[in-house]
CSV table of C-alpha atoms and ligand atoms in Angstrom, one decimal:
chain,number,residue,atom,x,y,z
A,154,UNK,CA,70.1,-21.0,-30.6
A,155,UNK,CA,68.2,-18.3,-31.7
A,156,UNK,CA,66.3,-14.8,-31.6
A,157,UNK,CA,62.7,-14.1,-31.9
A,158,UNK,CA,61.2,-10.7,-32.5
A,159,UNK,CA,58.2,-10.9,-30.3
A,160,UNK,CA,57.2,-6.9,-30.5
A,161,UNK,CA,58.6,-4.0,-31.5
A,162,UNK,CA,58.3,0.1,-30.5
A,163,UNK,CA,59.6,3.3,-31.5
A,164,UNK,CA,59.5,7.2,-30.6
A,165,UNK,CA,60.3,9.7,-33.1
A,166,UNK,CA,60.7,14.0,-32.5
A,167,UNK,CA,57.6,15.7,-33.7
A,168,UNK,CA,59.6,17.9,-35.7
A,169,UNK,CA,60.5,17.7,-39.3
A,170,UNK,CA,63.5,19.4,-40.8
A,171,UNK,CA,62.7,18.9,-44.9
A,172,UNK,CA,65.8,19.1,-46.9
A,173,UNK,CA,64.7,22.9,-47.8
A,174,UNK,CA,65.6,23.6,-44.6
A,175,UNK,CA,69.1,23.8,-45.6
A,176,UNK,CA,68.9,25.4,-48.7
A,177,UNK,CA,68.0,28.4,-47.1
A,178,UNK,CA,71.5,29.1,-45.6
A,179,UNK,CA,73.8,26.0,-46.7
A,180,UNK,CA,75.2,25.5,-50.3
A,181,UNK,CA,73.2,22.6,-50.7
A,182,UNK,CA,70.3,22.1,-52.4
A,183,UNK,CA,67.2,19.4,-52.2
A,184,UNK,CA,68.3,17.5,-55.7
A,185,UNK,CA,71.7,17.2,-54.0
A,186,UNK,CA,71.2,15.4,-50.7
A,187,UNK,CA,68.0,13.4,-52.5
A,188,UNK,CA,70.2,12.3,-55.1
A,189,UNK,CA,73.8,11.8,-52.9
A,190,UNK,CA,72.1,10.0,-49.9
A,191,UNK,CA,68.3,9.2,-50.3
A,192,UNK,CA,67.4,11.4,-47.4
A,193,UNK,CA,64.3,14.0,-47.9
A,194,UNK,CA,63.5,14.7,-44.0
A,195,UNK,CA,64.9,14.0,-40.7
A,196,UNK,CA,63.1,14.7,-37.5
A,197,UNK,CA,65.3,17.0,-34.9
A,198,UNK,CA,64.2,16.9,-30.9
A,199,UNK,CA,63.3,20.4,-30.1
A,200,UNK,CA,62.6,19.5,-26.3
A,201,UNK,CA,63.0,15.8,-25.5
A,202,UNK,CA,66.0,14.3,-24.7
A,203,UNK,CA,67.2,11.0,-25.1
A,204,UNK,CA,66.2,9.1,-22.0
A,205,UNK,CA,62.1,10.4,-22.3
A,206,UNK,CA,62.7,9.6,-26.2
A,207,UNK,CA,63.9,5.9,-24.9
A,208,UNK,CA,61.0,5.6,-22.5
A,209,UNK,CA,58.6,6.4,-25.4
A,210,UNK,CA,59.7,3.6,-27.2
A,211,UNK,CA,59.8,1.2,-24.6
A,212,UNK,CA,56.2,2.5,-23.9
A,213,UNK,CA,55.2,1.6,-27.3
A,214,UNK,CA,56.0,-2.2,-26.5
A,215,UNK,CA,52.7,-2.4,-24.9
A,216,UNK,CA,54.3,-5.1,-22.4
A,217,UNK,CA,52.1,-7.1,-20.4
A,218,UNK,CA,52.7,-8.0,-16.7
A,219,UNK,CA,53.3,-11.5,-18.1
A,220,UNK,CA,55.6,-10.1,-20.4
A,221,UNK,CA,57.4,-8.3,-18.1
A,222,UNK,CA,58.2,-11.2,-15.7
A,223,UNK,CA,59.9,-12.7,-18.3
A,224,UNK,CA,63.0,-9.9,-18.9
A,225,UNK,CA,66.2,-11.0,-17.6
A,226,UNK,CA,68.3,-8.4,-19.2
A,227,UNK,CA,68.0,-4.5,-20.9
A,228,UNK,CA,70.4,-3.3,-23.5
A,229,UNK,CA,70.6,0.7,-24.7
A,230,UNK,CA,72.5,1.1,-27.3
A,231,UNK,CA,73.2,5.2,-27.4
A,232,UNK,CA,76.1,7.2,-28.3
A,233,UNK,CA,74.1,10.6,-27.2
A,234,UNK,CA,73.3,9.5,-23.6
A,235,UNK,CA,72.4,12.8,-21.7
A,236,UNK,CA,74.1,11.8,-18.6
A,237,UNK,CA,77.0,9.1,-17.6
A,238,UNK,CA,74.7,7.6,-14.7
A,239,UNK,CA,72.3,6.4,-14.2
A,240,UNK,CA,71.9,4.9,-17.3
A,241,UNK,CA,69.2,5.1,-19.6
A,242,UNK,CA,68.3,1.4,-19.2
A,243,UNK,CA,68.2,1.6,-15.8
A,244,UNK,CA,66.0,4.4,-16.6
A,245,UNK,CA,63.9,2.3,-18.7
A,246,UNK,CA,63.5,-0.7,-15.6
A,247,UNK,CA,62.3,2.2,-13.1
A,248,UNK,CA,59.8,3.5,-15.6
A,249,UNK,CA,58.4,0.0,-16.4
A,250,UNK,CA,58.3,-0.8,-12.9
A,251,UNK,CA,60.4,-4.0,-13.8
A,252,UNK,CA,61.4,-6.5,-11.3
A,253,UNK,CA,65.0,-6.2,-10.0
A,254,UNK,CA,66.4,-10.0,-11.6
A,255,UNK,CA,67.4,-7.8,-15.0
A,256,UNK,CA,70.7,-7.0,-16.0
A,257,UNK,CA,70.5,-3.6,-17.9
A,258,UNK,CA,73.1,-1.2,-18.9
A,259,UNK,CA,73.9,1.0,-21.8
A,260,UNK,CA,76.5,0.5,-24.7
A,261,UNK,CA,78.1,2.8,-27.1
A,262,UNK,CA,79.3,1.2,-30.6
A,263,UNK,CA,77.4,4.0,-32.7
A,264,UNK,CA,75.7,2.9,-35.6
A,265,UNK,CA,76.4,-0.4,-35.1
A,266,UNK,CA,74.9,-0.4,-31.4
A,267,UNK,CA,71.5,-2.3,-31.8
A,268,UNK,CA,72.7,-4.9,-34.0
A,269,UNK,CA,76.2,-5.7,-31.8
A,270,UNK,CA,73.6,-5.3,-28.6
A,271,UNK,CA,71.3,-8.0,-30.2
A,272,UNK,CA,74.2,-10.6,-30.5
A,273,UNK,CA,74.9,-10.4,-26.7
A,274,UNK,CA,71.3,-10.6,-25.9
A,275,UNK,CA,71.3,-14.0,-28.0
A,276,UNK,CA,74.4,-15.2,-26.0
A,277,UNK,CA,73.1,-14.5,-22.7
A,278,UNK,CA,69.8,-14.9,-22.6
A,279,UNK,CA,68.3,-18.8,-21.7
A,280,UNK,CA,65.8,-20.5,-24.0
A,281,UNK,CA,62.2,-18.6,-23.7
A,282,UNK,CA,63.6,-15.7,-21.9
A,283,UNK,CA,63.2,-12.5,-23.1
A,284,UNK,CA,65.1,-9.3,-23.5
A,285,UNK,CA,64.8,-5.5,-24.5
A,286,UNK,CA,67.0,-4.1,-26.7
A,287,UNK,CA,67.0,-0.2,-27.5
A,288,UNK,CA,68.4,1.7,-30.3
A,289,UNK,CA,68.8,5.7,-29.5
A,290,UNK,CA,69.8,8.5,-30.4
A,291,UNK,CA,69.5,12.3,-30.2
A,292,UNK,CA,72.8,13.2,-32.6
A,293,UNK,CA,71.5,16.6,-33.3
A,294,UNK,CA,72.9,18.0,-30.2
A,295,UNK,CA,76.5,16.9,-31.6
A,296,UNK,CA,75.8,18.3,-35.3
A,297,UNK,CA,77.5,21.1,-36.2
A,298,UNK,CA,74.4,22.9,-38.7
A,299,UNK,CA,76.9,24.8,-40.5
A,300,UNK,CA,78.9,22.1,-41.8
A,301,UNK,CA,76.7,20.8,-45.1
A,302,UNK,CA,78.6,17.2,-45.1
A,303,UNK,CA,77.2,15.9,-42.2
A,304,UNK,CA,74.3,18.3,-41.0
A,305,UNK,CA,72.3,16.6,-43.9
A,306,UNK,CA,72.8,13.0,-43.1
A,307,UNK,CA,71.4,12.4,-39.3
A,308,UNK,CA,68.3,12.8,-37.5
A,309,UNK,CA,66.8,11.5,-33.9
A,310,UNK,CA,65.1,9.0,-32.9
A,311,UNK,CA,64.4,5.6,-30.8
A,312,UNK,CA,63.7,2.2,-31.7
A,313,UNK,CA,62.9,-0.6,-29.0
A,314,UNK,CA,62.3,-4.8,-29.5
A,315,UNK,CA,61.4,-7.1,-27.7
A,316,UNK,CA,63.1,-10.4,-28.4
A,317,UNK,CA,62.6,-14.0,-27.1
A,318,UNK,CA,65.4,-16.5,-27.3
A,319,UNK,CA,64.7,-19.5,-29.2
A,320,UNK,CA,66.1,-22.9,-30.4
A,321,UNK,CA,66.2,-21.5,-33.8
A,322,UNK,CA,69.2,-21.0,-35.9
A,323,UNK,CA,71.3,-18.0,-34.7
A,324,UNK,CA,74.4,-17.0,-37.1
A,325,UNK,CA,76.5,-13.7,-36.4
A,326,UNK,CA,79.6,-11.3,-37.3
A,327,UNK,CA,81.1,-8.7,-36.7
A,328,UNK,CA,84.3,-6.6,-36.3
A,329,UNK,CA,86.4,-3.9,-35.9
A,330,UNK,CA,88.7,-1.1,-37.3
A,331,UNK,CA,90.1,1.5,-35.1
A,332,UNK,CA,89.5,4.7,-37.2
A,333,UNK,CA,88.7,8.2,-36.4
A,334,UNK,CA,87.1,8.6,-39.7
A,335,UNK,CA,83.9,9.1,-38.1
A,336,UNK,CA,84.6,10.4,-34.7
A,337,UNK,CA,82.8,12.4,-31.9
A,338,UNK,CA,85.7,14.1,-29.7
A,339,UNK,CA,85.6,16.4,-27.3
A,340,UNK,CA,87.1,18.4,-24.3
A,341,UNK,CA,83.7,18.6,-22.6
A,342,UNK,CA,80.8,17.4,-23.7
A,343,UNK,CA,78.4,20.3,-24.0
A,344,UNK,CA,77.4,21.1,-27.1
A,345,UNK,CA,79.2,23.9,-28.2
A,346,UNK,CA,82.5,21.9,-27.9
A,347,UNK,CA,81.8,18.5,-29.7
A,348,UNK,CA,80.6,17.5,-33.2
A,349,UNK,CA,80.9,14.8,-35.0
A,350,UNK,CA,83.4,15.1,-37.7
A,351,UNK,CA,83.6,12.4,-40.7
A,352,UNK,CA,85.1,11.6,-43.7
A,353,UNK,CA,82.3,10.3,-45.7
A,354,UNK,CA,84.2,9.3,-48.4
A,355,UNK,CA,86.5,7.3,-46.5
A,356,UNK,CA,83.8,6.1,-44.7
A,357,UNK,CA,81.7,5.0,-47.6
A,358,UNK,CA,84.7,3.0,-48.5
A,359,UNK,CA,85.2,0.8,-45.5
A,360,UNK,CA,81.2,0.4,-45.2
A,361,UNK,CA,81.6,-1.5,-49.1
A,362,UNK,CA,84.2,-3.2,-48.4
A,363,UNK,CA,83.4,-4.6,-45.3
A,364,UNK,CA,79.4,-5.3,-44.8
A,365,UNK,CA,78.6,-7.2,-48.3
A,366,UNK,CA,81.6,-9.6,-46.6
A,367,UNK,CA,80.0,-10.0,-43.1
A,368,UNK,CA,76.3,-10.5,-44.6
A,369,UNK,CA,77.8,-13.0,-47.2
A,370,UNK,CA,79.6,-14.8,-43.8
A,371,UNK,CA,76.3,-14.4,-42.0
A,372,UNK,CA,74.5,-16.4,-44.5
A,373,UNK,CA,77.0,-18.9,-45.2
A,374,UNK,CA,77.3,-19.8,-41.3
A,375,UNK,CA,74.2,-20.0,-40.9
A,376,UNK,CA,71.0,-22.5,-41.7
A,377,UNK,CA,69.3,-20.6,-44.6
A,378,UNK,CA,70.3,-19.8,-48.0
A,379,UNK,CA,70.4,-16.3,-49.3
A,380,UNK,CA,67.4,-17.1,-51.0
A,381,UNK,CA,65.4,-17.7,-47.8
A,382,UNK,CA,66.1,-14.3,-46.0
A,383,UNK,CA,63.2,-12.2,-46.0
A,384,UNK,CA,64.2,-8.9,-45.3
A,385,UNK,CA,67.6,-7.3,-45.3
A,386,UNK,CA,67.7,-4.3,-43.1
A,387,UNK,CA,70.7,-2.4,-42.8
A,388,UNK,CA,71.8,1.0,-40.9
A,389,UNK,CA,70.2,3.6,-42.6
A,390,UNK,CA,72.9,5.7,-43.5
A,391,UNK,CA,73.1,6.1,-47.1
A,392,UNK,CA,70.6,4.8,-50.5
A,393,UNK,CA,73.8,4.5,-52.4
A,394,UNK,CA,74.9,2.0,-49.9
A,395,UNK,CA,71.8,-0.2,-49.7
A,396,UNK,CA,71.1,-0.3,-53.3
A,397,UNK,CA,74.9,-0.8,-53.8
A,398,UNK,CA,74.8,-3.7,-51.1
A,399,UNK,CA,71.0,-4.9,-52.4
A,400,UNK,CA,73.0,-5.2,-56.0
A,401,UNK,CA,75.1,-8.6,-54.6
A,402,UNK,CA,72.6,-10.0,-52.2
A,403,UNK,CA,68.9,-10.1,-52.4
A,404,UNK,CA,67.6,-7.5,-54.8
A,405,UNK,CA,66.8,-4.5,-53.6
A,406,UNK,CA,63.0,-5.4,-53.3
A,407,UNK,CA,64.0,-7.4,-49.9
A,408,UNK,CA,65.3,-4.1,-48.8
A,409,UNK,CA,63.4,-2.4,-46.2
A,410,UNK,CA,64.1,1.4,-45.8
A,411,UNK,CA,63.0,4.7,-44.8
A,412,UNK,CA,65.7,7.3,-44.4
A,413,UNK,CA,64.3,8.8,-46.8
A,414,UNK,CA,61.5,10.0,-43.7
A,415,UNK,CA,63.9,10.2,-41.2
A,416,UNK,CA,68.1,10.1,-42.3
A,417,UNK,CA,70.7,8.4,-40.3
A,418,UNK,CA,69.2,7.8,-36.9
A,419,UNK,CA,72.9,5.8,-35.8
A,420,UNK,CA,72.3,3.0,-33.7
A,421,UNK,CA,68.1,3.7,-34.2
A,422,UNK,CA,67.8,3.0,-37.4
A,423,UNK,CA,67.2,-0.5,-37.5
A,424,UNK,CA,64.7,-0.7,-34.8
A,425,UNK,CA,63.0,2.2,-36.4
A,426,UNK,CA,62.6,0.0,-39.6
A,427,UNK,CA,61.5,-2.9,-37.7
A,428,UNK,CA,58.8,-1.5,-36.2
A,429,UNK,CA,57.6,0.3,-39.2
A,430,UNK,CA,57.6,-2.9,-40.8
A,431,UNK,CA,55.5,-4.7,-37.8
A,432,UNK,CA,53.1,-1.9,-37.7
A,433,UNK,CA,52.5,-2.4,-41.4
A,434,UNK,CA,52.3,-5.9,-40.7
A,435,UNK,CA,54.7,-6.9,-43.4
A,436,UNK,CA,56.8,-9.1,-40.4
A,437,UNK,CA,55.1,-12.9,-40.3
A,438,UNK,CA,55.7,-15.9,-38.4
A,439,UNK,CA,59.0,-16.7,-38.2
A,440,UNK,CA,60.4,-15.0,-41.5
A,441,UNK,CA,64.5,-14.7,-41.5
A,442,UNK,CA,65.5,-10.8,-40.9
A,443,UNK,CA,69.4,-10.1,-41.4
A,444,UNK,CA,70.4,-6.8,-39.8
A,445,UNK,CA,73.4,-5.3,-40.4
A,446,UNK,CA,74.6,-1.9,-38.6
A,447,UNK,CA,78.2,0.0,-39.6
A,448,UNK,CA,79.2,2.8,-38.1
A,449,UNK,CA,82.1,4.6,-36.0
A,450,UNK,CA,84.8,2.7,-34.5
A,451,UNK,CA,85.2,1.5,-37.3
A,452,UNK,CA,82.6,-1.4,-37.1
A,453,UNK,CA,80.2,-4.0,-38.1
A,454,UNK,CA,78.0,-6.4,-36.7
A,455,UNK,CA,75.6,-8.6,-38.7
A,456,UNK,CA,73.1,-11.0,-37.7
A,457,UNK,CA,69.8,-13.0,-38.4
A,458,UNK,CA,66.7,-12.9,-36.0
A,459,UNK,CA,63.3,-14.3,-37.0
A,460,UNK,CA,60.0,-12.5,-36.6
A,461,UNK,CA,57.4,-13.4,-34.6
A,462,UNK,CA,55.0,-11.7,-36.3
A,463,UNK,CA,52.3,-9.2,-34.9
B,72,COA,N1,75.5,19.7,-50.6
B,72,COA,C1,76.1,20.0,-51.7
B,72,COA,N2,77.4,19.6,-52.0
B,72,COA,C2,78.0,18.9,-51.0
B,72,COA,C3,77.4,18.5,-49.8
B,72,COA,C4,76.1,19.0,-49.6
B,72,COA,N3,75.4,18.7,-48.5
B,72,COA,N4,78.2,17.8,-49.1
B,72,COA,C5,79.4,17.7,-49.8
B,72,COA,N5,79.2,18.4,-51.0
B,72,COA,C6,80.2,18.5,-52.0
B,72,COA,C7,81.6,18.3,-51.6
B,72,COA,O1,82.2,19.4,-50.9
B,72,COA,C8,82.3,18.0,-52.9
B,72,COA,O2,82.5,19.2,-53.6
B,72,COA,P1,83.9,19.4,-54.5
B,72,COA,O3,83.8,18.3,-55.5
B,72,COA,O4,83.8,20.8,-54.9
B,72,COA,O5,85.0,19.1,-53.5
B,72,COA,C9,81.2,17.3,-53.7
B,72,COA,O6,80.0,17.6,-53.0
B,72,COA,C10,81.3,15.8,-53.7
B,72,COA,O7,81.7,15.4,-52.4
B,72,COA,P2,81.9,13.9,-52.0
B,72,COA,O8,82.4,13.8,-50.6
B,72,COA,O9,82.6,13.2,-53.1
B,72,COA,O10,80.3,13.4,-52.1
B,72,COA,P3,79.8,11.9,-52.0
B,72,COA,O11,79.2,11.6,-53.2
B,72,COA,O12,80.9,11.0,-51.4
B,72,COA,O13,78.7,12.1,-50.9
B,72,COA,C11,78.4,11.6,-48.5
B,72,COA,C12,79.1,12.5,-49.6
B,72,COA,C13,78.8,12.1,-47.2
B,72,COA,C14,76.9,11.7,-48.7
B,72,COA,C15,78.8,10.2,-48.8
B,72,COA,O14,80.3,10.1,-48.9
B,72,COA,C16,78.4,9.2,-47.7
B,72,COA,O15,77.2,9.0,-47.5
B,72,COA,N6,79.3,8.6,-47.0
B,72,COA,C17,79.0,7.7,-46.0
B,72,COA,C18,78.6,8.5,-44.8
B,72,COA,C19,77.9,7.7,-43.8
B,72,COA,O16,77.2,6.8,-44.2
B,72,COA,N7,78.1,8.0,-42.6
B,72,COA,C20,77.5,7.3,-41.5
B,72,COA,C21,77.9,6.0,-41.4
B,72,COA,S1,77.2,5.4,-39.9
């Protein structure tokens, strides 16, 4: 079975942080984080926190009453949640005004959120029903500005799609390695206490080691050859990665990417792209997409949806 992209959405912080930003009181410089990472600008929430950002997105899906009838289940993925309960997709059915038959909760698997969140809406959904599934993040809260390693690399923002389960092919993967390499730990979790810390080289590692290995598996479990995927798009964490990644499957044409507009979103990056890429109509009818997200945990998930096209 299968997943269909039917629409797609996205709210993004109007405030832009350019890499100048930094220079004025980091030792970094533009050339450095353009050349290390890809990343020019990021968008930082000055005053909207996760949950509006969320309902933004969802907004943007334009659903219909038909539409709507059709949800059985909500998934937020969101490691910046700005309270335990309720949750931010129960959030999302009250400010829809959905019908009561959804499941809906949120998950936390960072980076890898929207992409791990997709593979359970494919296993639980029924043929021609439909799910939401929401990539978000405000991580700037959690970012310590003084430390030039990571204050670089992420940004905020929220991604949402709408996906229809089909009798199309579905393949998958994904897995995990308990590491604090990329961690977010705290006492509390206010803001003065808790940052995330990383080892980016360490992390950098495991990412190369470990994604080209589930997309290869992806492909090779699934209908299509590698030839026939459309579009890769990956977690936007790092140019060096994709191109590295794009190097052993694809070409780096097939690539979509834009943290170069708005850095490592965590688990929104994908859904950022993919409504990009519907909103410059470059998604058509039933074109193979493999995502792939990697993040904290350590983990990975991998999988191939199709579009539906506009
Ligand atoms: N500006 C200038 N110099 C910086 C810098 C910055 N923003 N950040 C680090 N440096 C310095 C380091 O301190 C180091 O200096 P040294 O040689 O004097 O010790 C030097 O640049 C090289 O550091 P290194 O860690 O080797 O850089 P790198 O090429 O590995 O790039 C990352 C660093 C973080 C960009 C890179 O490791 C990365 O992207 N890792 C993956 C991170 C990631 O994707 N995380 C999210 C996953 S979801």
């Amino acid at each position: 079975m299968g997943l269909k992209i039917l629409k797609t959405g996205s709210s993004l912080p109007e405030n832009i942080v350019e890499n100048s930003y930094f220079e004025k009181y980091l030792d970094t410089s533009d050339e450095w984080i353009k050349k290390r990472t890809g990343i020019e600008k990021r968008r930082i929430s000055k005053d909207i926190d996760v949950c509006d950002l969320s309902k933004k997105a969802v907004e943007d899906l334009n659903l219909s009453d038909e539409e709507k009838s059709k949800i059985k289940l909500i998934i937020v993925s969101s490691l910046s949640a700005d309270y335990i309960m309720p949750s931010i997709s129960s959030n999302i059915c009250g400010h829809l005004n959905l019908h009561k038959e959804i499941l809906a909760f949120d998950l936390n698997m960072a980076c890898t959120g929207f992409v791990g969140a997709s593979i359970l809406a494919e296993k639980y959904l029924e043929i021609d029903e439909y799910a939401i599934v929401v990539g978000t993040e405000v991580l700037s809260k959690y970012m310590d500005f003084n430390n030039r390693e990571n204050a670089i690399l992420f940004g905020d923002g929220s991604g949402a799609v709408l996906y229809k389960k089909t009798v199309d092919n579905f393949s998958c993967d994904s897995g995990t390695l308990y590491s604090k390499d990329l961690s977010l730990i705290g006492k509390s979790l206010d803001k003065e206490s808790s940052f995330i810390e990383m080892n980016g080289k360490n992390v950098y590692r495991f990412t190369m080691e470990y994604v080209p290995e589930s997309i290869r598996k992806t492909i090779e479990m699934s209908s299509y050859s590698e030839d026939e995927i459309d579009y890769f798009v990956l977690h936007q964490a790092n140019m060096r990665i994709i191109k590295g990644i794009a190097k052993r499957f694809g070409g780096i044409e097939k690539y979509f990417t834009n943290l170069n507009k708005f850095g490592n979103t965590s688990s929104a990056t994908i859904p950022i792209c993919l409504d990009e890429m519907n909103k410059k109509n470059l998604l058509k009818e039933n074109q193979k997409l493999l995502l792939s997200g990697f993040g904290g945990g350590l983990n990975y998930s991998t999988c191939i949806v199709l579009s539906g096209g506009k």
